Short mmCIF file of C-alpha atoms in Angstrom, two decimals:
data_model
loop_
_atom_site.label_atom_id
_atom_site.label_comp_id
_atom_site.label_asym_id
_atom_site.label_seq_id
_atom_site.Cartn_x
_atom_site.Cartn_y
_atom_site.Cartn_z
CA MET Y 1 -49.26 130.65 118.72
CA HIS Y 2 -45.93 129.27 119.91
CA GLU Y 3 -43.08 131.80 120.15
CA LEU Y 4 -39.69 130.21 119.59
CA THR Y 5 -36.15 131.52 119.65
CA ARG Y 6 -33.87 130.43 116.82
CA PRO Y 7 -31.93 128.04 119.08
CA GLU Y 8 -35.22 126.47 120.17
CA ALA Y 9 -36.33 126.07 116.55
CA ARG Y 10 -32.95 124.56 115.58
CA ARG Y 11 -33.06 122.07 118.45
CA ILE Y 12 -36.52 120.95 117.38
CA ALA Y 13 -35.23 120.42 113.82
CA VAL Y 14 -32.16 118.49 115.04
CA GLN Y 15 -34.16 116.24 117.37
CA ALA Y 16 -36.76 115.55 114.70
CA GLN Y 17 -34.01 114.35 112.36
CA LEU Y 18 -32.51 112.03 114.99
CA LEU Y 19 -29.28 114.02 115.11
CA ASP Y 20 -29.18 114.82 118.82
CA ALA Y 21 -27.19 112.84 121.39
CA GLU Y 22 -29.89 110.19 121.78
CA ARG Y 23 -28.88 108.08 118.79
CA PRO Y 24 -31.31 105.54 117.32
CA THR Y 25 -30.19 101.92 117.14
CA GLU Y 26 -32.20 100.34 114.32
CA LEU Y 27 -32.42 101.14 110.60
CA HIS Y 28 -36.14 100.65 110.07
CA ALA Y 29 -36.91 102.94 113.00
CA VAL Y 30 -34.72 105.60 111.40
CA VAL Y 31 -36.47 105.37 108.04
CA ARG Y 32 -39.89 105.33 109.69
CA ARG Y 33 -39.09 108.58 111.55
CA LEU Y 34 -37.41 110.31 108.61
CA THR Y 35 -40.13 108.94 106.27
CA LEU Y 36 -37.54 108.46 103.51
CA LEU Y 37 -33.96 107.94 102.47
CA GLN Y 38 -33.23 109.74 99.22
CA ILE Y 39 -31.40 107.75 96.56
CA ASP Y 40 -28.62 109.56 94.70
CA PRO Y 41 -25.89 107.95 92.59
CA THR Y 42 -23.13 110.31 93.76
CA ALA Y 43 -20.79 108.42 96.06
CA ALA Y 44 -17.72 110.58 96.67
CA ILE Y 45 -18.00 109.38 100.28
CA ALA Y 46 -20.85 106.86 100.16
CA PRO Y 47 -24.28 106.64 98.51
CA ASN Y 48 -26.65 109.17 100.06
CA ALA Y 49 -29.04 106.65 101.64
CA ASP Y 50 -26.15 104.94 103.42
CA LEU Y 51 -24.54 108.20 104.47
CA VAL Y 52 -27.78 109.49 105.99
CA ALA Y 53 -28.25 106.23 107.88
CA TRP Y 54 -24.64 106.34 109.14
CA SER Y 55 -25.09 109.94 110.36
CA ARG Y 56 -27.81 108.66 112.69
CA LEU Y 57 -26.62 105.17 113.60
CA GLY Y 58 -22.85 105.61 113.47
CA SER Y 59 -20.42 102.88 112.44
CA SER Y 60 -22.75 100.22 113.85
CA TYR Y 61 -24.81 100.75 110.68
CA VAL Y 62 -24.24 97.87 108.25
CA ARG Y 63 -24.98 98.69 104.62
CA GLU Y 64 -26.14 95.14 104.01
CA ASP Y 65 -29.03 95.85 106.39
CA LEU Y 66 -30.46 98.31 103.87
CA THR Y 67 -29.95 95.83 101.03
CA ALA Y 68 -31.73 93.14 103.05
CA ALA Y 69 -34.62 95.45 103.97
CA LEU Y 70 -35.16 96.28 100.30
CA ALA Y 71 -34.92 92.60 99.35
CA ASN Y 72 -37.51 91.50 101.92
CA ARG Y 73 -39.57 94.62 101.12
CA THR Y 74 -39.88 96.02 104.61
CA LEU Y 75 -38.51 99.08 102.79
CA LEU Y 76 -39.52 99.98 99.24
CA GLU Y 77 -38.18 102.29 96.56
CA LEU Y 78 -40.64 104.83 95.19
CA ARG Y 79 -39.52 107.63 92.85
CA ALA Y 80 -35.90 107.67 94.07
CA MET Y 81 -36.96 107.57 97.72
CA ILE Y 82 -36.69 104.57 100.03
CA ARG Y 83 -39.77 104.47 102.24
CA PRO Y 84 -41.26 102.10 104.82
CA SER Y 85 -43.46 99.62 102.96
CA GLU Y 86 -46.41 100.44 105.22
CA ASP Y 87 -46.37 104.02 103.89
CA LEU Y 88 -47.22 102.93 100.33
CA THR Y 89 -50.91 103.00 101.22
CA LEU Y 90 -50.56 106.79 101.55
CA TYR Y 91 -49.61 107.14 97.86
CA ARG Y 92 -51.92 104.69 96.09
CA ALA Y 93 -54.94 107.02 95.91
CA ASP Y 94 -52.89 109.71 94.13
CA MET Y 95 -51.56 107.09 91.72
CA ALA Y 96 -55.11 106.24 90.72
CA VAL Y 97 -55.81 109.83 89.58
CA TRP Y 98 -52.35 110.91 88.40
CA GLU Y 99 -53.69 111.86 84.94
CA LYS Y 100 -55.32 114.94 86.45
CA GLU Y 101 -51.93 116.40 87.27
CA THR Y 102 -50.03 116.94 83.98
CA LYS Y 103 -51.58 117.10 80.52
CA HIS Y 104 -48.24 116.65 78.73
CA TYR Y 105 -47.49 113.38 80.52
CA ARG Y 106 -51.03 112.12 80.06
CA GLU Y 107 -50.99 112.76 76.32
CA TRP Y 108 -47.56 111.18 75.80
CA VAL Y 109 -48.54 108.01 77.67
CA ALA Y 110 -51.77 107.80 75.69
CA ALA Y 111 -49.84 108.14 72.41
CA ASN Y 112 -47.64 105.21 73.50
CA ASP Y 113 -50.33 103.02 75.00
CA ALA Y 114 -49.27 100.05 72.85
CA CYS Y 115 -45.74 100.22 74.28
CA ARG Y 116 -47.15 100.55 77.78
CA ARG Y 117 -49.17 97.38 77.27
CA ASP Y 118 -46.15 95.59 75.80
CA ILE Y 119 -44.18 96.41 78.95
CA LEU Y 120 -46.96 95.20 81.23
CA ASN Y 121 -47.27 91.95 79.28
CA ARG Y 122 -43.52 91.34 79.35
CA LEU Y 123 -43.33 91.97 83.09
CA ASP Y 124 -46.38 89.80 83.71
CA GLY Y 125 -44.71 86.90 81.97
CA GLN Y 126 -41.04 87.39 82.78
CA GLY Y 127 -40.52 90.10 85.43
CA PRO Y 128 -38.58 91.37 87.29
CA LEU Y 129 -36.59 92.87 84.39
CA THR Y 130 -34.23 95.77 83.80
CA SER Y 131 -35.32 98.57 81.48
CA ARG Y 132 -32.90 97.28 78.83
CA GLU Y 133 -34.81 94.00 78.77
CA LEU Y 134 -38.13 95.71 78.03
CA PRO Y 135 -39.41 96.48 74.50
CA ASP Y 136 -39.26 100.00 73.09
CA THR Y 137 -42.27 100.09 70.78
CA CYS Y 138 -43.05 103.75 71.45
CA ALA Y 139 -44.72 105.47 68.52
CA VAL Y 140 -43.86 108.95 69.83
CA PRO Y 141 -40.31 109.44 71.20
CA TRP Y 142 -39.78 111.29 74.46
CA GLN Y 143 -38.56 114.81 73.69
CA SER Y 144 -36.24 116.56 76.12
CA SER Y 145 -33.29 118.95 76.08
CA GLY Y 146 -31.72 116.90 78.88
CA TRP Y 147 -30.35 113.40 79.36
CA THR Y 148 -33.82 111.78 79.16
CA HIS Y 149 -34.17 112.64 75.44
CA ASN Y 150 -35.35 109.61 73.49
CA ARG Y 151 -35.06 107.37 76.57
CA ASN Y 152 -38.54 106.15 75.90
CA VAL Y 153 -38.74 103.03 78.03
CA SER Y 154 -37.10 104.62 81.07
CA GLN Y 155 -39.40 107.63 80.90
CA LEU Y 156 -42.47 105.50 80.36
CA LEU Y 157 -41.57 103.34 83.35
CA GLU Y 158 -41.26 106.42 85.56
CA LEU Y 159 -44.74 107.53 84.51
CA MET Y 160 -46.10 104.03 85.01
CA VAL Y 161 -44.77 104.21 88.58
CA MET Y 162 -46.77 107.40 89.05
CA ARG Y 163 -49.81 105.54 87.69
CA GLY Y 164 -49.27 102.71 90.18
CA GLU Y 165 -48.78 100.11 87.43
CA VAL Y 166 -45.13 99.14 87.89
CA ALA Y 167 -42.70 99.28 90.77
CA ILE Y 168 -39.04 98.75 91.51
CA ALA Y 169 -38.68 95.18 92.72
CA GLY Y 170 -34.95 95.31 93.47
CA ARG Y 171 -31.64 95.95 91.77
CA ALA Y 172 -29.16 94.03 89.66
CA GLY Y 173 -25.97 95.89 90.54
CA ARG Y 174 -26.90 99.53 89.98
CA GLU Y 175 -29.70 98.74 87.52
CA ARG Y 176 -33.26 98.81 88.75
CA LEU Y 177 -35.43 95.73 88.36
CA TRP Y 178 -39.02 96.44 87.36
CA ASP Y 179 -42.11 94.38 88.05
CA LEU Y 180 -45.87 94.78 88.27
CA ALA Y 181 -46.78 96.97 91.24
CA SER Y 182 -49.35 94.40 92.33
CA ARG Y 183 -46.47 91.97 93.01
CA VAL Y 184 -44.31 94.49 94.87
CA TYR Y 185 -46.51 96.78 96.95
CA PRO Y 186 -48.31 95.57 100.10
CA ASP Y 187 -51.78 94.21 99.43
CA GLU Y 188 -53.46 96.81 101.62
CA PRO Y 189 -56.31 99.18 100.72
CA ALA Y 190 -55.30 102.69 99.72
CA VAL Y 191 -55.94 105.45 102.23
CA PRO Y 192 -58.40 107.95 100.66
CA ALA Y 193 -56.57 110.86 99.00
CA VAL Y 194 -57.56 113.68 101.39
CA GLU Y 195 -56.77 111.60 104.46
CA ALA Y 196 -53.52 110.38 102.90
CA ARG Y 197 -52.31 113.94 102.26
CA ARG Y 198 -53.13 114.91 105.84
CA LEU Y 199 -51.19 111.92 107.17
CA ARG Y 200 -48.22 112.59 104.87
CA ASN Y 201 -48.11 116.21 106.07
CA GLU Y 202 -48.21 115.07 109.70
CA ARG Y 203 -45.46 112.50 109.14
CA ARG Y 204 -43.35 115.03 107.26
CA LEU Y 205 -43.68 117.54 110.11
CA ARG Y 206 -42.79 114.81 112.59
CA ALA Y 207 -39.60 114.25 110.54
CA LEU Y 208 -38.77 117.95 110.19
CA GLY Y 209 -39.97 119.24 113.55
CA ILE Y 210 -40.63 122.70 112.18
CA ALA Y 211 -41.58 123.73 108.65
CA ARG Y 212 -43.57 126.24 106.63
CA ALA Y 213 -47.24 125.62 105.92
CA THR Y 214 -46.87 126.63 102.27
CA GLY Y 215 -44.02 127.36 99.88
CA THR Y 216 -42.47 126.59 96.53
CA ALA Y 217 -43.60 123.28 95.09
CA LEU Y 218 -40.83 120.66 94.93
CA PRO Y 219 -40.84 117.42 92.95
CA VAL Y 220 -41.55 114.10 94.72
CA GLU Y 221 -41.22 115.29 98.34
CA PRO Y 222 -42.57 118.69 99.47
CA ALA Y 223 -40.81 120.80 102.09
CA VAL Y 224 -44.11 122.18 103.42
CA VAL Y 225 -46.67 120.61 105.74
CA GLY Y 226 -50.01 122.34 105.23
CA GLU Y 227 -52.03 122.58 108.43
CA ALA Y 228 -50.16 119.83 110.29
CA GLY Y 229 -49.00 120.63 113.80
CA GLU Y 230 -49.51 124.00 115.48
CA PRO Y 231 -48.68 127.58 114.41
CA ALA Y 232 -45.43 129.16 115.58
CA VAL Y 233 -43.22 132.17 114.99
CA VAL Y 234 -39.46 132.20 115.25
CA GLU Y 235 -37.69 135.21 116.72
CA GLY Y 236 -35.92 137.21 114.01
CA VAL Y 237 -37.48 135.23 111.13
CA LYS Y 238 -40.38 136.55 109.09
CA GLY Y 239 -43.61 134.66 108.66
CA GLU Y 240 -45.42 131.82 110.36
CA TRP Y 241 -44.25 128.25 110.84
CA ARG Y 242 -45.85 124.96 111.82
CA VAL Y 243 -44.31 123.03 114.68
CA ASP Y 244 -44.87 119.50 115.95
CA PRO Y 245 -45.92 120.06 119.58
CA ALA Y 246 -44.33 116.75 120.62
CA TYR Y 247 -40.93 118.50 120.45
CA LEU Y 248 -41.83 121.56 122.51
CA ASP Y 249 -40.09 121.95 125.86
CA ARG Y 250 -38.09 118.74 125.42
CA PRO Y 251 -34.59 118.69 126.94
CA PHE Y 252 -31.85 118.83 124.34
CA SER Y 253 -28.41 117.26 124.32
CA GLY Y 254 -26.46 117.67 121.09
CA ARG Y 255 -23.52 115.98 119.40
CA ALA Y 256 -21.35 116.32 116.33
CA ALA Y 257 -22.54 114.88 113.03
CA LEU Y 258 -21.31 114.86 109.43
CA LEU Y 259 -24.20 115.26 107.01
CA SER Y 260 -24.81 114.35 103.41
CA PRO Y 261 -25.41 117.37 101.15
CA PHE Y 262 -28.86 115.80 100.57
CA ASP Y 263 -29.61 115.36 104.28
CA ARG Y 264 -33.14 116.46 105.18
CA LEU Y 265 -31.86 118.70 107.97
CA ILE Y 266 -30.35 120.99 105.34
CA HIS Y 267 -32.19 119.92 102.17
CA ASP Y 268 -34.45 122.98 102.26
CA ARG Y 269 -31.74 125.60 101.79
CA LYS Y 270 -34.09 128.50 102.59
CA ARG Y 271 -35.05 126.97 105.94
CA THR Y 272 -31.38 126.22 106.60
CA THR Y 273 -30.51 129.89 106.08
CA GLU Y 274 -33.43 131.18 108.14
CA LEU Y 275 -32.94 128.92 111.16
CA PHE Y 276 -29.22 128.11 111.10
CA GLY Y 277 -27.74 131.12 109.25
CA TYR Y 278 -25.74 128.57 107.25
CA ASP Y 279 -24.35 129.17 103.78
CA TYR Y 280 -24.09 126.00 101.71
CA GLN Y 281 -24.10 124.95 98.07
CA LEU Y 282 -23.30 121.57 96.57
CA GLU Y 283 -20.29 122.35 94.39
CA MET Y 284 -19.83 119.13 92.43
CA TYR Y 285 -21.12 120.81 89.27
CA LYS Y 286 -18.77 123.78 89.59
CA PRO Y 287 -15.28 123.94 88.02
CA ALA Y 288 -12.66 122.97 90.59
CA ASP Y 289 -11.21 126.49 90.76
CA LYS Y 290 -14.65 127.94 91.59
CA ARG Y 291 -15.30 125.70 94.61
CA ARG Y 292 -15.12 127.18 98.09
CA TRP Y 293 -15.51 123.98 100.10
CA GLY Y 294 -14.95 121.00 97.80
CA TYR Y 295 -16.56 118.62 95.33
CA PHE Y 296 -18.88 116.93 97.86
CA ALA Y 297 -18.39 118.83 101.11
CA LEU Y 298 -20.26 117.42 104.11
CA PRO Y 299 -22.01 119.95 106.37
CA ILE Y 300 -20.81 119.69 109.96
CA LEU Y 301 -23.37 119.83 112.77
CA TYR Y 302 -22.39 120.48 116.37
CA GLY Y 303 -25.21 120.68 118.89
CA ASP Y 304 -27.82 122.93 117.33
CA GLN Y 305 -25.44 124.75 114.99
CA LEU Y 306 -23.98 124.06 111.56
CA VAL Y 307 -20.36 124.98 112.13
CA GLY Y 308 -18.42 124.05 108.98
CA LYS Y 309 -17.85 121.71 106.04
CA LEU Y 310 -15.72 118.61 105.58
CA ASP Y 311 -14.00 118.20 102.21
CA ALA Y 312 -13.17 114.51 101.99
CA THR Y 313 -13.06 111.71 99.43
CA ALA Y 314 -13.30 107.95 99.89
CA ASP Y 315 -10.63 106.28 97.75
CA HIS Y 316 -11.55 102.62 98.04
CA LYS Y 317 -8.85 101.44 95.64
CA ALA Y 318 -6.16 102.99 97.82
CA GLY Y 319 -8.03 102.08 101.00
CA VAL Y 320 -7.96 105.70 102.19
CA LEU Y 321 -10.40 108.33 103.42
CA LEU Y 322 -8.65 111.43 102.14
CA VAL Y 323 -9.44 114.50 104.26
CA ASN Y 324 -8.64 117.51 102.11
CA ALA Y 325 -9.87 120.21 104.50
CA VAL Y 326 -12.10 120.94 107.45
CA HIS Y 327 -13.62 124.37 106.77
CA GLN Y 328 -14.61 126.20 109.95
CA ASP Y 329 -17.55 128.58 109.64
CA VAL Y 330 -16.95 129.47 113.28
CA GLU Y 331 -13.72 129.06 115.18
CA PHE Y 332 -13.73 125.55 116.64
CA SER Y 333 -13.30 125.23 120.36
CA ARG Y 334 -11.33 122.25 121.61
CA SER Y 335 -14.55 120.36 122.35
CA ILE Y 336 -15.91 121.00 118.83
CA ALA Y 337 -12.61 120.04 117.19
CA ASP Y 338 -12.35 116.82 119.19
CA ALA Y 339 -15.97 115.85 118.47
CA VAL Y 340 -15.59 116.51 114.74
CA GLU Y 341 -12.34 114.53 114.62
CA ALA Y 342 -14.09 111.63 116.36
CA GLU Y 343 -16.84 111.67 113.72
CA ILE Y 344 -14.29 111.67 110.90
CA ASP Y 345 -12.53 108.72 112.52
CA ASP Y 346 -15.87 106.90 112.85
CA LEU Y 347 -16.61 107.59 109.19
CA ALA Y 348 -13.30 106.00 108.21
CA VAL Y 349 -14.02 102.96 110.40
CA TRP Y 350 -17.47 102.57 108.88
CA LEU Y 351 -16.06 102.80 105.36
CA ASP Y 352 -13.28 100.35 106.30
CA LEU Y 353 -10.66 102.89 105.20
CA ARG Y 354 -7.63 104.30 106.90
CA ARG Y 355 -7.70 108.02 107.37
CA SER Y 356 -5.22 110.18 105.48
#
């Protein structure tokens, strides 16, 4: 059993997420280590996938590199996550038995099997196509109290992704282009399900450094790692953790970084509180007068500590990165202030905006 202090646990987490002073230099290497870049349409600063890549690579990151990697399919989009194409073999076995997971989904797809076949036939003959170009011949509408209500084709496509029948082949502007999965995914044999889950847990722990073995189930990407790694306890934190031994006893040199609210270092808010003692909520859905830090405040990392939030907005029409506030959770020393200012300046350079 490894016994870690909180600073040791934090440094493991920071190094695992490529946020220490030893910056990576290549996009595909970043995605391979992180295992994913989450797609989110919010772009108060920049789209999440780009912002996460910039946090690691700095202003040398060129957004067209991500576009090119998706176009040549060295990276692939799967359920709102961009993943290395070689990792798709770790998901194919689960796709083959997805019906065992959710009775409601299974029954709705079965009731609309004719529409499903219509979509497959249209893609076979004409794909890639947007969802608006695909026929809605659903006999049973999709029922929901949310925005997906009656969005039959879109919902059916999402479930067909889970079945391994269709895949996202690219984008036309912000619209996804759909095609048969057999024409998009690598033609490699699926890793058997049990082995695939073990490998996904190991890769996830490699990306997180330290995580819980079990916890609350999350959609698409878990925050837990099963029996991957080795057991550990963290001083002052209840319960047992799993740690990737590759990070133990490694020298640490930190830096400043501005993080997306969806960054995997802080995505698991419970872990963030336990290890970093950091209070954060994404406030974009709150009324303006109820926000403490701003519409899309960026967590600020310095070394192995989360030290504040940046409230900023990218106004591309005006050509300005508007810095509304830098909220200090701890009083910034001169070295922290200078490092944070340098990161804000680099963000403006990367966005091709002047800072205001």
